[in-house]
């Protein structure tokens, strides 16, 4: 594309170098038109590529927006389960210590009875 762009600039420069009378006389500007068409085609292709990319980004954003509440709810549920599991573990630990205390007291009582 840079080569084509350079050709277009050269053609424009050549057109400007012509006198007013030469500009009024029709000339064969096929090369200039061909270069200009190539630039326009390349520009069109880039625009289409950009639009395709924008559509994909828009779809990804929409997917994220749809998934975000689900992820937030899942995170909240996980936090609740984590708190509940911590509560169960604390309760079990208290029960184990209560059993250990009971066993220690029974051992002390049986040692005192002998």
Coordinates of N, CA and C in Angstrom, one line a residue:
X1 N 0.8 -1.2 0.0 CA 0.0 0.0 0.0 C 0.9 1.3 0.0
X2 N 2.0 1.2 0.6 CA 2.9 2.4 0.7 C 3.4 2.7 -0.7
X3 N 3.7 1.7 -1.5 CA 4.1 1.9 -2.9 C 3.0 2.5 -3.7
X4 N 1.8 2.1 -3.5 CA 0.7 2.6 -4.2 C 0.4 4.1 -3.8
X5 N 0.5 4.3 -2.5 CA 0.4 5.7 -2.0 C 1.4 6.6 -2.6
X6 N 2.6 6.1 -2.7 CA 3.7 6.9 -3.3 C 3.4 7.2 -4.7
X7 N 2.9 6.2 -5.5 CA 2.5 6.5 -6.9 C 1.4 7.5 -7.0
X8 N 0.5 7.5 -6.1 CA -0.6 8.4 -6.1 C -0.1 9.8 -5.9
X9 N 0.8 10.0 -4.9 CA 1.4 11.3 -4.6 C 2.2 11.8 -5.8
X10 N 3.0 10.9 -6.4 CA 3.7 11.3 -7.6 C 2.8 11.7 -8.7
X11 N 1.7 11.0 -8.9 CA 0.8 11.4 -10.0 C 0.1 12.8 -9.7
X12 N -0.2 13.0 -8.4 CA -0.7 14.3 -8.0 C 0.3 15.4 -8.3
X13 N 1.5 15.1 -7.9 CA 2.6 16.1 -8.1 C 2.7 16.4 -9.6
X14 N 2.7 15.4 -10.4 CA 2.8 15.6 -11.9 C 1.6 16.4 -12.4
X15 N 0.4 16.1 -11.9 CA -0.8 16.9 -12.3 C -0.6 18.4 -11.9
X16 N 0.0 18.7 -10.8 CA 0.1 20.0 -10.3 C 1.2 20.8 -11.1
X17 N 2.2 20.0 -11.7 CA 3.2 20.6 -12.4 C 2.7 21.1 -13.8
X18 N 1.6 20.6 -14.2 CA 1.1 21.1 -15.5 C 0.6 22.5 -15.4
X19 N 0.7 23.2 -16.5 CA 0.2 24.5 -16.6 C -1.4 24.5 -16.7
X20 N -2.0 25.7 -16.5 CA -3.4 25.7 -16.6 C -4.0 25.2 -18.0
X21 N -3.3 25.6 -19.0 CA -3.7 25.2 -20.3 C -3.6 23.6 -20.5
X22 N -2.5 23.1 -19.9 CA -2.3 21.6 -20.0 C -3.4 20.9 -19.2
X23 N -3.8 21.5 -18.1 CA -4.8 20.9 -17.3 C -6.1 20.8 -18.0
X24 N -6.4 21.8 -18.8 CA -7.7 21.9 -19.5 C -7.8 20.8 -20.6
X25 N -6.6 20.4 -21.1 CA -6.6 19.4 -22.2 C -6.7 18.0 -21.5
X26 N -7.6 17.2 -22.0 CA -7.7 15.8 -21.4 C -6.5 15.0 -21.6
X27 N -6.1 14.3 -20.6 CA -4.9 13.4 -20.6 C -5.3 12.1 -20.2
X28 N -4.4 11.1 -20.5 CA -4.7 9.8 -20.0 C -4.1 9.6 -18.6
X29 N -5.0 9.6 -17.6 CA -4.6 9.5 -16.2 C -5.0 8.1 -15.7
X30 N -4.8 7.1 -16.6 CA -5.2 5.7 -16.2 C -4.4 5.2 -15.0
X31 N -3.1 5.5 -15.0 CA -2.2 5.1 -13.9 C -2.7 5.7 -12.6
X32 N -3.0 7.0 -12.6 CA -3.4 7.7 -11.4 C -4.7 7.1 -10.9
X33 N -5.7 6.9 -11.8 CA -6.9 6.3 -11.4 C -6.8 4.9 -10.9
X34 N -5.9 4.1 -11.5 CA -5.6 2.7 -11.1 C -5.1 2.8 -9.6
X35 N -4.1 3.6 -9.4 CA -3.5 3.7 -8.1 C -4.5 4.2 -7.0
X36 N -5.3 5.1 -7.4 CA -6.4 5.6 -6.6 C -7.4 4.5 -6.2
X37 N -7.8 3.7 -7.2 CA -8.7 2.6 -7.0 C -8.1 1.6 -6.1
X38 N -6.8 1.3 -6.2 CA -6.1 0.4 -5.3 C -6.1 0.9 -3.9
X39 N -5.9 2.2 -3.7 CA -5.9 2.7 -2.4 C -7.3 2.6 -1.8
X40 N -8.3 2.9 -2.6 CA -9.7 2.8 -2.1 C -10.1 1.4 -1.8
X41 N -9.7 0.4 -2.6 CA -9.9 -1.0 -2.3 C -9.3 -1.4 -1.0
X42 N -8.0 -1.0 -0.8 CA -7.3 -1.3 0.4 C -8.0 -0.7 1.6
X43 N -8.4 0.6 1.4 CA -9.1 1.2 2.5 C -10.4 0.5 2.8
X44 N -11.1 0.1 1.8 CA -12.4 -0.6 2.0 C -12.2 -1.9 2.8
X45 N -11.1 -2.6 2.4 CA -10.8 -3.9 3.0 C -10.4 -3.7 4.5
X46 N -9.7 -2.7 4.8 CA -9.3 -2.4 6.2 C -10.5 -2.0 7.0
X47 N -11.4 -1.2 6.3 CA -12.7 -0.8 7.0 C -13.5 -2.0 7.3
X48 N -13.6 -2.9 6.4 CA -14.4 -4.2 6.6 C -13.8 -5.0 7.8
X49 N -12.5 -5.1 7.7 CA -11.8 -5.8 8.8 C -12.0 -5.2 10.1
X50 N -11.9 -3.9 10.2 CA -12.2 -3.1 11.4 C -13.6 -3.4 11.9
X51 N -14.6 -3.3 11.0 CA -16.0 -3.5 11.4 C -16.2 -4.9 11.9
X52 N -15.5 -5.9 11.3 CA -15.6 -7.3 11.8 C -15.1 -7.4 13.2
X53 N -13.9 -6.8 13.4 CA -13.3 -6.8 14.7 C -14.2 -6.1 15.8
X54 N -14.8 -5.0 15.4 CA -15.7 -4.2 16.3 C -16.9 -5.1 16.7
X55 N -17.4 -5.8 15.7 CA -18.6 -6.7 15.9 C -18.2 -7.8 16.9
X56 N -17.0 -8.4 16.7 CA -16.5 -9.4 17.6 C -16.3 -8.9 19.1
X57 N -15.8 -7.7 19.2 CA -15.6 -7.1 20.5 C -16.9 -6.8 21.1
X58 N -17.9 -6.3 20.3 CA -19.2 -6.1 20.9 C -19.9 -7.3 21.4
X59 N -19.7 -8.4 20.6 CA -20.3 -9.7 21.0 C -19.6 -10.2 22.3
X60 N -18.3 -10.1 22.4 CA -17.6 -10.5 23.6 C -18.1 -9.7 24.8
X61 N -18.2 -8.3 24.6 CA -18.7 -7.5 25.7 C -20.1 -7.9 26.1
X62 N -21.0 -8.2 25.2 CA -22.3 -8.7 25.5 C -22.3 -10.0 26.3
X63 N -21.4 -10.9 25.8 CA -21.3 -12.2 26.6 C -20.8 -12.0 28.0
X64 N -19.9 -11.1 28.2 CA -19.4 -10.7 29.5 C -20.5 -10.1 30.3
X65 N -21.2 -9.2 29.7 CA -22.3 -8.6 30.5 C -23.4 -9.6 30.9
X66 N -23.6 -10.6 30.1 CA -24.6 -11.6 30.4 C -24.0 -12.6 31.5
X67 N -22.8 -12.8 31.4 CA -22.2 -13.8 32.4 C -21.8 -13.2 33.7
X68 N -21.6 -11.9 33.7 CA -21.2 -11.2 35.0 C -22.1 -11.4 36.1
X69 N -23.5 -11.3 36.0 CA -24.3 -11.6 37.2 C -24.2 -13.0 37.6
X70 N -24.1 -13.9 36.7 CA -24.0 -15.3 37.1 C -22.7 -15.6 37.9
X71 N -21.6 -15.0 37.4 CA -20.4 -15.1 38.1 C -20.4 -14.5 39.5
X72 N -21.1 -13.3 39.6 CA -21.2 -12.7 40.9 C -22.1 -13.5 41.9
X73 N -23.2 -14.1 41.4 CA -24.0 -14.9 42.2 C -23.3 -16.2 42.6
X74 N -22.5 -16.8 41.7 CA -21.7 -17.9 42.1 C -20.7 -17.6 43.1
X75 N -20.1 -16.4 43.0 CA -19.1 -16.0 44.0 C -19.7 -15.8 45.4
X76 N -20.9 -15.2 45.4 CA -21.6 -15.0 46.7 C -22.0 -16.4 47.3
X77 N -22.5 -17.3 46.5 CA -22.8 -18.7 47.0 C -21.6 -19.3 47.5
X78 N -20.4 -19.2 46.9 CA -19.2 -19.8 47.3 C -18.8 -19.2 48.7
X79 N -19.0 -17.9 48.8 CA -18.7 -17.2 50.1 C -19.6 -17.7 51.2
X80 N -20.8 -17.9 50.9 CA -21.8 -18.4 51.9 C -21.4 -19.9 52.3
X81 N -21.1 -20.7 51.3 CA -20.7 -22.1 51.6 C -19.4 -22.1 52.4
X82 N -18.5 -21.2 52.1 CA -17.2 -21.1 52.8 C -17.5 -20.8 54.3
X83 N -18.4 -19.8 54.5 CA -18.7 -19.4 55.9 C -19.4 -20.6 56.6
X84 N -20.3 -21.3 55.9 CA -21.0 -22.4 56.5 C -20.0 -23.5 56.9
X85 N -19.1 -23.8 56.0 CA -18.1 -24.9 56.2 C -17.2 -24.5 57.4
X86 N -16.8 -23.2 57.4 CA -16.0 -22.7 58.6 C -16.8 -22.9 59.9
X87 N -18.1 -22.6 59.9 CA -19.0 -22.8 61.0 C -19.0 -24.3 61.5
X88 N -19.2 -25.1 60.5 CA -19.2 -26.6 60.8 C -17.9 -27.0 61.3
X89 N -16.8 -26.5 60.8 CA -15.4 -26.9 61.3 C -15.2 -26.4 62.7
X90 N -15.7 -25.2 63.0 CA -15.6 -24.7 64.3 C -16.4 -25.5 65.3
X91 N -17.6 -25.8 64.9 CA -18.5 -26.6 65.8 C -17.9 -28.0 66.0
X92 N -17.3 -28.6 65.0 CA -16.7 -29.9 65.2 C -15.5 -29.8 66.1
X93 N -14.7 -28.8 65.9 CA -13.5 -28.6 66.8 C -14.0 -28.4 68.2
X94 N -15.0 -27.7 68.5 CA -15.5 -27.5 69.9 C -16.0 -28.9 70.4
X95 N -16.7 -29.6 69.6 CA -17.2 -30.9 70.0 C -16.0 -31.9 70.4
X96 N -15.0 -31.8 69.5 CA -13.8 -32.6 69.8 C -13.1 -32.2 71.1
X97 N -13.0 -30.9 71.4 CA -12.4 -30.5 72.6 C -13.3 -30.9 73.8
X98 N -14.6 -30.8 73.6 CA -15.5 -31.2 74.7 C -15.3 -32.7 75.0
X99 N -15.1 -33.5 74.0 CA -14.9 -35.0 74.2 C -13.5 -35.2 74.9
X100 N -12.5 -34.4 74.5 CA -11.2 -34.5 75.1 C -11.3 -34.1 76.6
X101 N -12.0 -33.1 76.9 CA -12.2 -32.7 78.3 C -13.0 -33.7 79.1
X102 N -14.0 -34.3 78.5 CA -14.8 -35.4 79.2 C -13.9 -36.6 79.4
X103 N -13.1 -37.0 78.4 CA -12.2 -38.1 78.6 C -11.2 -37.8 79.7
X104 N -10.6 -36.6 79.7 CA -9.6 -36.3 80.7 C -10.2 -36.3 82.1
X105 N -11.5 -35.8 82.2 CA -12.1 -35.8 83.5 C -12.4 -37.2 84.0
X106 N -12.8 -38.1 83.0 CA -13.1 -39.5 83.4 C -11.8 -40.2 83.8
X107 N -10.7 -39.9 83.1 CA -9.4 -40.5 83.5 C -9.0 -40.0 84.8
X108 N -9.2 -38.8 85.1 CA -8.8 -38.2 86.4 C -9.7 -38.9 87.5
X109 N -11.0 -39.0 87.2 CA -11.9 -39.7 88.2 C -11.5 -41.1 88.4
X110 N -11.2 -41.8 87.4 CA -10.8 -43.3 87.5 C -9.5 -43.4 88.3
X111 N -8.5 -42.4 88.1 CA -7.3 -42.5 88.8 C -7.5 -42.1 90.3
X112 N -8.4 -41.3 90.5 CA -8.7 -40.9 91.9 C -9.4 -42.0 92.7
X113 N -10.2 -42.8 92.0 CA -11.0 -43.9 92.6 C -10.0 -45.0 92.9
X114 N -8.9 -45.2 92.3 CA -8.0 -46.3 92.6 C -7.3 -46.1 93.8

